[in-house]
Short mmCIF file of C-alpha atoms in Angstrom, two decimals:
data_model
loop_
_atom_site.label_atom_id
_atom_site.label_comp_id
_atom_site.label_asym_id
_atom_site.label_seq_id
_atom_site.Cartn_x
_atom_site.Cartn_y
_atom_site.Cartn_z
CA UNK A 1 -36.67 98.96 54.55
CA UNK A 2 -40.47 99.83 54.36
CA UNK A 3 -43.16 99.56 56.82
CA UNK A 4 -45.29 98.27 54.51
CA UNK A 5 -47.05 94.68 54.83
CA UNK A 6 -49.47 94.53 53.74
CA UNK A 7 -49.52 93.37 50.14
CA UNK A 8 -51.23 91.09 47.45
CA UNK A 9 -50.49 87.52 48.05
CA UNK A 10 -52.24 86.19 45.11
CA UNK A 11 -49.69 84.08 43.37
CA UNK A 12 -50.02 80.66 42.39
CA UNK A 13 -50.08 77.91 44.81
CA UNK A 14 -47.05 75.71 44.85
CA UNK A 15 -47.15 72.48 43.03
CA UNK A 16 -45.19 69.18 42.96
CA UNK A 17 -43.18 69.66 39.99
CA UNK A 18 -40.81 66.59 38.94
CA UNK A 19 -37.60 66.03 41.00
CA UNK A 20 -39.83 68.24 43.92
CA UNK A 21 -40.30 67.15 47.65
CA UNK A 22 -44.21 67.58 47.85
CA UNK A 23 -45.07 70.08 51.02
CA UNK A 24 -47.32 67.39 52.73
CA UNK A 25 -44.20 64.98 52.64
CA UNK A 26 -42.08 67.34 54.75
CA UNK A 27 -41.26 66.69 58.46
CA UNK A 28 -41.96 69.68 60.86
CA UNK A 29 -40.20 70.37 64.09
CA UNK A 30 -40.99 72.51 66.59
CA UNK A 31 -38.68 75.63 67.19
CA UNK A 32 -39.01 78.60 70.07
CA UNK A 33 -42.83 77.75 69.77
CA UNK A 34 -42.75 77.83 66.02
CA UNK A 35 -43.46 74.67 64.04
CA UNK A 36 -41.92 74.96 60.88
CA UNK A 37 -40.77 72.39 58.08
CA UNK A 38 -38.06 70.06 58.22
CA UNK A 39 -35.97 68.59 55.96
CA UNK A 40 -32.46 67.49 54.58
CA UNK A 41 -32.54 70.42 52.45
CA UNK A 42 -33.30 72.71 55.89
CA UNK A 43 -30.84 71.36 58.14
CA UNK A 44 -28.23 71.66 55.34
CA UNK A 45 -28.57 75.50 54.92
CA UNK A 46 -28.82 75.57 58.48
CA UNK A 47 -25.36 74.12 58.97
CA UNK A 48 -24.37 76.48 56.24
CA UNK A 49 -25.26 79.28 57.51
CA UNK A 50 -24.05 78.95 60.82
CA UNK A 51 -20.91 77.81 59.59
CA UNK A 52 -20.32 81.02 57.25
CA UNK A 53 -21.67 83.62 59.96
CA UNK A 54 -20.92 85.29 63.39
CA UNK A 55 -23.61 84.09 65.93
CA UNK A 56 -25.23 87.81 65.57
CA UNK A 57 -25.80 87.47 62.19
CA UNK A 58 -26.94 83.65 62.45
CA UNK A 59 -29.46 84.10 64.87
CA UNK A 60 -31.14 86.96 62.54
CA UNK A 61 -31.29 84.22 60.07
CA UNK A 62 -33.40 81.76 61.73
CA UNK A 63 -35.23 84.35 63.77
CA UNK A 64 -35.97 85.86 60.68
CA UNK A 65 -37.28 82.13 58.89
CA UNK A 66 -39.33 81.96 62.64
CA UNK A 67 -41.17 85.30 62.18
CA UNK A 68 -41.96 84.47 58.23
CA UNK A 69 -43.66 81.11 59.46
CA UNK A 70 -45.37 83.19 62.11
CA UNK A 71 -46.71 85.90 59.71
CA UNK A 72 -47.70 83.01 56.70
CA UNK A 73 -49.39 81.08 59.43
CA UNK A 74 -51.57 84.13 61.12
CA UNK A 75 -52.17 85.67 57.58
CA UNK A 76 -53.06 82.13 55.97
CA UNK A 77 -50.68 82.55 52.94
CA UNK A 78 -50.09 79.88 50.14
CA UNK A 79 -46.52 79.01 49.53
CA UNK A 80 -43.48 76.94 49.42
CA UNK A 81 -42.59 76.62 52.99
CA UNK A 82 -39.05 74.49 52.06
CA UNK A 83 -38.56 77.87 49.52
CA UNK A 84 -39.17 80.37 52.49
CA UNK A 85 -36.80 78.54 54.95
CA UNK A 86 -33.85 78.37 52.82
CA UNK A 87 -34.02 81.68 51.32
CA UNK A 88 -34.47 83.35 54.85
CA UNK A 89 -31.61 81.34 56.78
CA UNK A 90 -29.46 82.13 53.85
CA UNK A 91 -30.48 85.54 53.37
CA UNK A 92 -27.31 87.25 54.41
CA UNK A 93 -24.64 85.21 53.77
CA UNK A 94 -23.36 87.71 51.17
CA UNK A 95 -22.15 89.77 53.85
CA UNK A 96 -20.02 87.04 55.11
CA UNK A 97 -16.08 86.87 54.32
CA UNK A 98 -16.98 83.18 53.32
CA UNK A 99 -18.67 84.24 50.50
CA UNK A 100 -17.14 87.19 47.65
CA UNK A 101 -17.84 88.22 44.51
CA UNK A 102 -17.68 91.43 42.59
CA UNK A 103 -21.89 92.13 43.08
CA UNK A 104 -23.27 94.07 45.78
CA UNK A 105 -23.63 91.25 48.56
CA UNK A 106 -27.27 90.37 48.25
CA UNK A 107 -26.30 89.27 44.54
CA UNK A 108 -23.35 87.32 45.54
CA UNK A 109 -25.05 85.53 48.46
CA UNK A 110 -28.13 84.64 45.80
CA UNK A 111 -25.07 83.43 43.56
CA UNK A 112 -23.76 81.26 46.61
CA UNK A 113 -26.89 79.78 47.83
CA UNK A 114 -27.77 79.03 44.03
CA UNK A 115 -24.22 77.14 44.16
CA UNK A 116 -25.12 75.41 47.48
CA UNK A 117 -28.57 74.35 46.50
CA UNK A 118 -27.66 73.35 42.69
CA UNK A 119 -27.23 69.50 43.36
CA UNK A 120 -29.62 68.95 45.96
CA UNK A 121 -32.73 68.19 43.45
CA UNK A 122 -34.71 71.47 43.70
CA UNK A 123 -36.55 72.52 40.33
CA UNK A 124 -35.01 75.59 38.31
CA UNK A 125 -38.68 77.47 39.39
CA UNK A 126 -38.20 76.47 43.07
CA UNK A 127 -34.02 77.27 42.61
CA UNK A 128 -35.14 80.89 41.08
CA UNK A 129 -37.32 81.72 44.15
CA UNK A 130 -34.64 81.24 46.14
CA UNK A 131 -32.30 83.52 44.08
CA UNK A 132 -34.93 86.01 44.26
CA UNK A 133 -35.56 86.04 48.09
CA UNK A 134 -32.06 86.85 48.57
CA UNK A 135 -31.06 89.24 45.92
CA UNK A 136 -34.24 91.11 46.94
CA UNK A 137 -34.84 90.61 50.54
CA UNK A 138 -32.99 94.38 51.25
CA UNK A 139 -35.38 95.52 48.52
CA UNK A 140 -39.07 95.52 49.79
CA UNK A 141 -40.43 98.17 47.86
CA UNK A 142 -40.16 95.26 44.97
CA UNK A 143 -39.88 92.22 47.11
CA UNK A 144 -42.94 92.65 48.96
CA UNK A 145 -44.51 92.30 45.04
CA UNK A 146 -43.15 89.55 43.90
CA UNK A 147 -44.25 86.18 44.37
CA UNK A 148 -45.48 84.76 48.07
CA UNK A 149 -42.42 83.06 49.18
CA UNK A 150 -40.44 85.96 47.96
CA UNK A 151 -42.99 88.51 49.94
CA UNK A 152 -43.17 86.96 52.62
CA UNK A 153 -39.57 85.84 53.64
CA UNK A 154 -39.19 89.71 53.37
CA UNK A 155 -41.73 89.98 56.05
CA UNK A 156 -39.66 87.82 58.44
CA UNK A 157 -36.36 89.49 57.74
CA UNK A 158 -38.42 92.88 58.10
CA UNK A 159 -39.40 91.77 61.01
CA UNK A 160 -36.35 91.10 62.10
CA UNK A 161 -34.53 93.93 61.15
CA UNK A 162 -36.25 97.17 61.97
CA UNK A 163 -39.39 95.63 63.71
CA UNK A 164 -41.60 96.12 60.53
CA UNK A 165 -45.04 94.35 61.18
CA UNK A 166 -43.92 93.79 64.87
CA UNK A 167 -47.65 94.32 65.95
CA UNK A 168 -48.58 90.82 64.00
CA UNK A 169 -46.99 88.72 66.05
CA UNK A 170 -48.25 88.20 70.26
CA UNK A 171 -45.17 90.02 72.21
CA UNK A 172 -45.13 86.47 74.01
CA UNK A 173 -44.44 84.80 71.04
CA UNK A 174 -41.79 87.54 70.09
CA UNK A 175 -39.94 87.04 73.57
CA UNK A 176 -39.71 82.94 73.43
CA UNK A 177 -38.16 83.36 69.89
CA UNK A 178 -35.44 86.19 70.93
CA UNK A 179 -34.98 84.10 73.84
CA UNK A 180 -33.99 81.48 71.75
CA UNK A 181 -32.04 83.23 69.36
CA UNK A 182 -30.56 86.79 70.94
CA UNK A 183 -30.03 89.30 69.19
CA UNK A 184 -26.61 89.97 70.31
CA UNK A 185 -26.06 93.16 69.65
CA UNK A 186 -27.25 93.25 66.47
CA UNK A 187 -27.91 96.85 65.86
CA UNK A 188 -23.93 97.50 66.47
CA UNK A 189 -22.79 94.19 64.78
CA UNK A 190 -24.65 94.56 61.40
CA UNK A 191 -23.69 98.60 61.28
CA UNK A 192 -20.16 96.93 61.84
CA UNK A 193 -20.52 94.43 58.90
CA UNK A 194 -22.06 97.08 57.24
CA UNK A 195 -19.31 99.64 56.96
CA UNK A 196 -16.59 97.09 56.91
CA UNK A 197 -18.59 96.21 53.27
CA UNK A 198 -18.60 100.14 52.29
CA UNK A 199 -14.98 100.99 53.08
CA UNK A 200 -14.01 97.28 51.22
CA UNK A 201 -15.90 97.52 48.82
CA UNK A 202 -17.26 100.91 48.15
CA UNK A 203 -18.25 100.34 44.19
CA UNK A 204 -21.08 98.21 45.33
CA UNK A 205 -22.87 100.11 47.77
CA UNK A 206 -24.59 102.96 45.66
CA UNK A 207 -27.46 101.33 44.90
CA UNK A 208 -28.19 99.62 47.71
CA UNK A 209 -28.52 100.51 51.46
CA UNK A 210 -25.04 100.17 52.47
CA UNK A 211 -24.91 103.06 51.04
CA UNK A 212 -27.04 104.94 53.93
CA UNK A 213 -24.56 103.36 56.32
CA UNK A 214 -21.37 104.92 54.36
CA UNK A 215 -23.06 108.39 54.60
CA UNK A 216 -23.45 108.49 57.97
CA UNK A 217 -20.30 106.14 59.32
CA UNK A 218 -17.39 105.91 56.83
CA UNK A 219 -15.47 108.99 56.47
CA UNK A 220 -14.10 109.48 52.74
CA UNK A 221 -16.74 107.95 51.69
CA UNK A 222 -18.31 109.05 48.22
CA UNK A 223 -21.25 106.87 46.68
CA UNK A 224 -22.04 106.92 42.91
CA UNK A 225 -24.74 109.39 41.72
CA UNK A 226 -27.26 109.11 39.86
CA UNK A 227 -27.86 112.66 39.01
CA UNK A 228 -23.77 112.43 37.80
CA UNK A 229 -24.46 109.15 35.85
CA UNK A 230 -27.37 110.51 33.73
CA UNK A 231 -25.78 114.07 32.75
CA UNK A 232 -22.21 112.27 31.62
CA UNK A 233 -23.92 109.46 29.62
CA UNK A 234 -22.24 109.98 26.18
CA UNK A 235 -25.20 111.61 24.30
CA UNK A 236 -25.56 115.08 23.57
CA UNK A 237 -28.80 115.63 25.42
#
């Protein structure tokens, strides 16, 4: 992850698009102080995702979605918020055992949520932004670039995660959210999931950072290089 948050936010505003719910037509709810959108569409991939993961790891979800409405709200940001909350509370599910494939996990759990979304009326624009929260989230250095709703659930999970951006957000309002949502051991839980992933599945953890948690906690454990990759392609020089 990157410490880095501050980034151009200059992408388009969102706009009804047939087959779209409109943003003004959404309910909102409040949650651990947070008022965020609600909808059909949000309680589903709530249910989801509780369903698929281990309280730890579901609680990082939402608190994660919480901190992204936070930061959009106190930074004034432009975006889809149905978009942001479904990418974020799904963000991880590619680490679950519900969900496989032969991808490194933020790829598969794109390809799921894609899957889970696909007959629910979202727009192949609003369906791609989804996609590319997910598959990217664990990649800020291009996330953070992309467009808002893609930036900026990568705040939230950021947030989340290793506390990037923490000074944005009044400790209070911090506190009431955790409260909410513990953390339950997360440091130790998702270094658990992490290396169960590695020693699994080792083939998909070179280029991503699993493969930082391999190094340092899987013995055996040898990651692709890229150095070796390059010097045996099958050209002479």
């Amino acid at each position: 992850m990157t410490n880095s948050i501050d980034v151009d936010m200059r992408a388009p505003a969102w706009t009804e698009s047939s087959g779209e719910t409109r943003r003004e037509a959404l309910g909102t709810r409040l949650i651990a102080g947070v008022s965020v959108p609600d909808s059909p569409l949000i309680t589903a991939a709530l249910e989801y995702a509780q369903k698929l993961s281990e309280p730890y790891l579901f609680n990082h979800a939402v608190r994660s979605w919480l901190f992204a409405a936070k930061i959009g709200h106190l930074k004034g940001i432009d975006y889809d918020p149905e978009v942001v909350a479904v990418g974020t509370i799904l963000h991880d599910i590619g680490l679950t055992a519900g969900v496989s494939g032969s991808n490194r996990f933020e790829v598969n759990g794109a390809a799921a949520a894609l899957s889970f979304i696909k007959e629910r009326g979202l727009s192949n624009r609003r369906a791609q932004l989804i996609w590319d929260l997910i598959a990217l989230n664990s990649t800020p250095s291009i996330a953070l670039h992309k467009e808002a709703e893609v930036a900026l659930g990568t705040m939230g999970i950021g947030l989340d995660w290793g506390g990037f951006g923490f000074e944005l957000i009044p400790p209070a309002e911090i506190t009431e959210i955790i409260s909410a949502f513990p953390r339950l051991k997360m440091k130790d839980k998702f270094a658990e999931t992490c290396c169960h992933l590695v020693a699994a599945r080792p083939e998909t953890s070179s280029d991503n950072f699993l493969r930082d948690f391999g190094e340092r906690f899987v013995p055996g454990y040898k990651p692709v290089s890229a150095v070796d990759l390059l010097m045996n392609a099958p050209f002479e020089e």
